[in-house]
Short mmCIF file of C-alpha atoms in Angstrom, two decimals:
data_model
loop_
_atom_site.label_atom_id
_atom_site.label_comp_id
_atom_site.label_asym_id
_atom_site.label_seq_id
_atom_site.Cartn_x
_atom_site.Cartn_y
_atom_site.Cartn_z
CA UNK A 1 -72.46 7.77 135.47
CA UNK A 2 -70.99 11.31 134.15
CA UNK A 3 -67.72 10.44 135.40
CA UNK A 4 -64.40 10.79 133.42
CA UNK A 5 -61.57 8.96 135.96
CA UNK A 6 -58.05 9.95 136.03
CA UNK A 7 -54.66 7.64 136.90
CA UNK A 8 -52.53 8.83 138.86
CA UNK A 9 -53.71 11.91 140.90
CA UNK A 10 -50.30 13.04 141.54
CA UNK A 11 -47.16 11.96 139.88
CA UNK A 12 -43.25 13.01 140.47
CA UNK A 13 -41.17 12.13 137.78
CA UNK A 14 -37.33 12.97 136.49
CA UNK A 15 -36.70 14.46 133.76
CA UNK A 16 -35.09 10.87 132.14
CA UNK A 17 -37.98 9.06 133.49
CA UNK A 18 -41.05 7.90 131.50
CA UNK A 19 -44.53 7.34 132.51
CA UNK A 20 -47.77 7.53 131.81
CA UNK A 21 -51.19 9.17 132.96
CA UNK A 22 -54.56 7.05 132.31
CA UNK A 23 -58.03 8.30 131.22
CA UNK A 24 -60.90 6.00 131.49
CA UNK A 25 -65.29 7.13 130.64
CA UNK A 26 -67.90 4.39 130.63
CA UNK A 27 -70.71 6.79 129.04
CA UNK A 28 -69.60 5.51 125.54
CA UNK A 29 -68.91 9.05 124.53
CA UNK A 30 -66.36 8.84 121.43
CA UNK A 31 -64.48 12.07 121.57
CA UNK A 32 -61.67 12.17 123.96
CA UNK A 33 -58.89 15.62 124.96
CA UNK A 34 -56.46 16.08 127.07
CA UNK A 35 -55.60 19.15 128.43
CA UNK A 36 -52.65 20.97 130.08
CA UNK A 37 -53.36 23.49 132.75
CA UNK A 38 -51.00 25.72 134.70
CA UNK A 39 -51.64 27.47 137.93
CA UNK A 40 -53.85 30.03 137.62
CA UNK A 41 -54.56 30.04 133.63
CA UNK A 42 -57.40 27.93 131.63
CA UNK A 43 -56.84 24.94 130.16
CA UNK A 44 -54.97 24.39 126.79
CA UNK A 45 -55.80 22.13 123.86
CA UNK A 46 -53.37 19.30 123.73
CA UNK A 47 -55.13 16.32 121.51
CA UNK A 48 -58.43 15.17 120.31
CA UNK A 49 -59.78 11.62 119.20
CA UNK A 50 -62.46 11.15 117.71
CA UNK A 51 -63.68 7.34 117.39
CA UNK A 52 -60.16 6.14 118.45
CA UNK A 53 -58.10 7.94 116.12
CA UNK A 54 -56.33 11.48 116.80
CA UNK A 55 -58.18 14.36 115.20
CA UNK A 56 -55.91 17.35 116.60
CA UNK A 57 -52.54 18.02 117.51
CA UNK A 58 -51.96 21.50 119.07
CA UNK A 59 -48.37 21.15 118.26
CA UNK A 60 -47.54 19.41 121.32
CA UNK A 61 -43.54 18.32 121.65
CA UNK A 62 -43.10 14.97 121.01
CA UNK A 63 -41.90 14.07 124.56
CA UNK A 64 -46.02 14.01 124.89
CA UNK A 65 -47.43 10.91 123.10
CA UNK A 66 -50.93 10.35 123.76
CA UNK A 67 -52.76 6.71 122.63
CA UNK A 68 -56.81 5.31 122.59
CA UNK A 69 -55.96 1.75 122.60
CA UNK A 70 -60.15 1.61 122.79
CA UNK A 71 -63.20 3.89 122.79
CA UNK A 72 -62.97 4.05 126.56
CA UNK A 73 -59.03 4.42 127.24
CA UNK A 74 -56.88 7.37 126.69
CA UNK A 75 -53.38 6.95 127.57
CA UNK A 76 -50.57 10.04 127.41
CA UNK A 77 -47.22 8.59 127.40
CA UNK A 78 -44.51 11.10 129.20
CA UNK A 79 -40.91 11.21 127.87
CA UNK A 80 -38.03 13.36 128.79
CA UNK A 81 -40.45 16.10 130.12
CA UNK A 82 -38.69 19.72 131.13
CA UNK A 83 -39.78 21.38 134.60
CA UNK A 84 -41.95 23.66 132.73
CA UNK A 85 -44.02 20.63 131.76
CA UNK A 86 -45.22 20.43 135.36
CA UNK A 87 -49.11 21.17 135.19
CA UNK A 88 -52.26 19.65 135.80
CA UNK A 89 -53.03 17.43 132.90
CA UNK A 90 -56.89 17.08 132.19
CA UNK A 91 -58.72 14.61 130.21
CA UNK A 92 -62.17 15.38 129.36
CA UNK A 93 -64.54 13.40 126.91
CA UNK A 94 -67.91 13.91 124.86
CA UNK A 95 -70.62 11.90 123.12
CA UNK A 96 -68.45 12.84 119.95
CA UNK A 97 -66.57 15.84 118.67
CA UNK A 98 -70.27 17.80 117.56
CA UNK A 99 -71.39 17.32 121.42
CA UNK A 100 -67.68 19.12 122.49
CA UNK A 101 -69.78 21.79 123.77
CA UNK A 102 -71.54 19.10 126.40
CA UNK A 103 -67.69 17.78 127.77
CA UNK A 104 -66.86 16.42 131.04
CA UNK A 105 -63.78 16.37 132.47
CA UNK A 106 -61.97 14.21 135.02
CA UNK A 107 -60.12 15.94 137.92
CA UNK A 108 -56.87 15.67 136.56
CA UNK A 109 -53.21 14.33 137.72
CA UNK A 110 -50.95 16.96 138.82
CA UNK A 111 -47.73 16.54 137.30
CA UNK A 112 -44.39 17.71 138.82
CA UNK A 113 -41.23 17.14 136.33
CA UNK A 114 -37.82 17.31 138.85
CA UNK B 1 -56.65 41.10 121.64
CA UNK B 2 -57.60 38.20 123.20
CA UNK B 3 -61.10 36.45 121.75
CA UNK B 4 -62.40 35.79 125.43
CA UNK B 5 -62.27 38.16 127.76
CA UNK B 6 -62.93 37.32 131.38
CA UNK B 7 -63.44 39.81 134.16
CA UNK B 8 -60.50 39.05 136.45
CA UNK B 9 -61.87 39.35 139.60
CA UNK B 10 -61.28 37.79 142.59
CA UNK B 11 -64.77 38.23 143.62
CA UNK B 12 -65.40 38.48 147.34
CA UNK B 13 -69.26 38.38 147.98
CA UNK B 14 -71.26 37.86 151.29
CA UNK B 15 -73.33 34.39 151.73
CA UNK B 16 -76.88 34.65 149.95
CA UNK B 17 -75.77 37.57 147.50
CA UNK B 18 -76.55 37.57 143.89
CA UNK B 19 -73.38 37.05 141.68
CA UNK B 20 -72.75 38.45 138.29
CA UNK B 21 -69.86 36.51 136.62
CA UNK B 22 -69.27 38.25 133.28
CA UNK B 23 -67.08 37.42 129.53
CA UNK B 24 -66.71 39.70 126.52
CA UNK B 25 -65.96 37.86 123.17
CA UNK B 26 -64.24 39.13 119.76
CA UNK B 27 -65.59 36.08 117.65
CA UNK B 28 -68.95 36.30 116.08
CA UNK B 29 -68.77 32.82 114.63
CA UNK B 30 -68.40 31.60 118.68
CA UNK B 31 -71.95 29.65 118.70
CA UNK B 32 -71.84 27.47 121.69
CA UNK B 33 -71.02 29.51 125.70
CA UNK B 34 -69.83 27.50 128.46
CA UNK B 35 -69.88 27.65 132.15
CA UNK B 36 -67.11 26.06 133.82
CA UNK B 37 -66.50 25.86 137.73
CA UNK B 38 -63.15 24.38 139.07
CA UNK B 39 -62.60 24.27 142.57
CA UNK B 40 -58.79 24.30 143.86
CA UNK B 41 -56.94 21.53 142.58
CA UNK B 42 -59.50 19.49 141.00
CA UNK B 43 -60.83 19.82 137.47
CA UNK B 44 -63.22 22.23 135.54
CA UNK B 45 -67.12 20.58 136.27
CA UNK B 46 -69.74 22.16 133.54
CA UNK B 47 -72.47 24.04 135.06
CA UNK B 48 -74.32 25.25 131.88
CA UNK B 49 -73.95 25.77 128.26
CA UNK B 50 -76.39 27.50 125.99
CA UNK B 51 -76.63 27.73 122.20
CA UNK B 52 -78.76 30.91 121.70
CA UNK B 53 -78.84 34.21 122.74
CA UNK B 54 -81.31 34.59 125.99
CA UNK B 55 -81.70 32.82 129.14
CA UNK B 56 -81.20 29.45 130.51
CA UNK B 57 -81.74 28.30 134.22
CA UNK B 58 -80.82 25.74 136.11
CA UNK B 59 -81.27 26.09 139.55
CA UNK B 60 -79.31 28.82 141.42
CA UNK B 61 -77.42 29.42 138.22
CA UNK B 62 -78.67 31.69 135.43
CA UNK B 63 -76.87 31.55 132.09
CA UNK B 64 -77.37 34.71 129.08
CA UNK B 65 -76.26 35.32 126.07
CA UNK B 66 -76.44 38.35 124.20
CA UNK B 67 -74.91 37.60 120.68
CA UNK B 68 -75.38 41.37 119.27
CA UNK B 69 -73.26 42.65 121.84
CA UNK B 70 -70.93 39.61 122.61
CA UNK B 71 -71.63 39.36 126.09
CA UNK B 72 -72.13 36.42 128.33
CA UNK B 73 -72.93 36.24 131.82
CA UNK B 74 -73.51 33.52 134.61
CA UNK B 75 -75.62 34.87 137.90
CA UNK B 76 -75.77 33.21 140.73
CA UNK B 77 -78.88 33.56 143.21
CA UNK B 78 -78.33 32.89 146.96
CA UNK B 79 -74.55 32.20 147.01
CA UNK B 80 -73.28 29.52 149.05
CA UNK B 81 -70.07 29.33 150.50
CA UNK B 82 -69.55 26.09 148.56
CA UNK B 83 -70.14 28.05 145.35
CA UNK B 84 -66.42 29.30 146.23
CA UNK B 85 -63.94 28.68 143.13
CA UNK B 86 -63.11 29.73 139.72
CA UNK B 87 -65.38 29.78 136.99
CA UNK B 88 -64.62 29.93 133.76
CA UNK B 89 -66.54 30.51 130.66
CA UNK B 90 -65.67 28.74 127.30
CA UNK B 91 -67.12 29.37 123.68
CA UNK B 92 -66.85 27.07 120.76
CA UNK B 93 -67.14 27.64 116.74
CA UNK B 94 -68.15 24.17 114.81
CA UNK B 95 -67.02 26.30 111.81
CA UNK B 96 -63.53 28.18 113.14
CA UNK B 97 -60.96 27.24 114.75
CA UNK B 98 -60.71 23.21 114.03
CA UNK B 99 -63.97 23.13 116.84
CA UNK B 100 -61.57 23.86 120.01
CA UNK B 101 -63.17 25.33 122.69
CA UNK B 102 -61.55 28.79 123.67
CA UNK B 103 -61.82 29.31 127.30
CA UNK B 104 -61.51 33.20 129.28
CA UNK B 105 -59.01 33.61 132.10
CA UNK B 106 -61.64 32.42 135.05
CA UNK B 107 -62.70 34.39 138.05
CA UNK B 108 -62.00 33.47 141.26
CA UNK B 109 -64.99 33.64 143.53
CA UNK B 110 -65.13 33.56 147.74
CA UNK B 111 -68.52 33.63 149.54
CA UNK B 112 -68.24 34.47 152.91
CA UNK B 113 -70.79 32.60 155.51
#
């Protein structure tokens, strides 16, 4: 099972709204991103953890608040999010942060901020 | 300058040609080269990565590195039509750049049956 699962696939939300988007991998890999990706550009670095704890923050604005509550969870928590924040958000994992070339990624939620 | 540098494309090919996907790279300390294809919509799948600089196969898909002239390219035998989408190449320094992976711009490929 290479599969790295993503909740929701699509999700509108206001700008005074919260919510969040849910990672799950069962290949007990310990390194976890997430990634924002806009229409027609690669994706961009938004956090690493590494064994359940955050090992980089790309300076990402605090309305993004990501969480591992466990080695196969990652959680990013939405909060007062702009339009411009509407993107496809990736989450992608690895056997740990020295295998990061060896990642898989899930197939994203697609995020529209109104 | 940008450290990855993609060729743009779009790439329209016939079915069953040979495809030459190609990225240039600034970095010498980049160690690890990625393959990445991402159809519409969905998210980035890895196809290859390689370590050194030569050839690696898998299947249709040939991966090579050339490290003295920082050049990486991805060649595809035999295109299918579902070979269709963007691929994008990624490299990645254990010892620069906190270990992110720094991805090119992606070329958008269509294979007509």
């Amino acid at each position: 099972d290479t599969e790295v699962t993503q909740t929701p696939k699509h999700l509108v939300m206001g700008m005074t709204n919260k919510k969040s988007l849910k990672c799950e991998q069962h290949m007990g890999h310990r390194a976890m991103y997430w990634y924002k990706q806009k229409a027609k550009k690669p994706p961009e670095l938004m956090f690493v953890y590494s064994y359940e704890k955050l090992s980089i923050n790309e300076s990402v604005p605090s309305r993004f608040s990501p969480e591992c509550p466990n080695s196969s969870l990652l959680n990013l928590h939405l909060h007062a999010l702009q339009p411009e924040d509407s993107a496809l958000y990736l989450c992608a994992s690895s056997q740990d942060l020295l295998q990061r070339a060896e990642a898989f990624f899930g197939q994203g939620t697609r995020l529209t901020v109104v | 300058q940008k450290e990855v540098e993609q060729d743009p494309g779009p790439l329209s090919v016939p079915e069953g040609a040979i495809v030459s996907l190609n990225c240039t790279y600034s970095n010498s300390a980049f160690q690890y080269f990625m393959w990445y294809r991402q159809y519409s919509r969905k998210g980035p799948e890895l196809l290859m990565y390689t370590y050194s600089s030569g050839n690696k196969e898998d299947g249709r898909f040939t991966a090579q590195v050339d490290k003295s002239s920082k050049y990486i390219s991805l060649f595809i035998r035999d295109s299918q039509p579902s070979d269709s989408a963007t691929y994008l190449c990624a490299m990645l320094s254990y010892n620069t750049n906190a270990g992110k992976s720094t991805f090119g711009d992606g070329t958008t490929l269509t294979v007509k049956p």
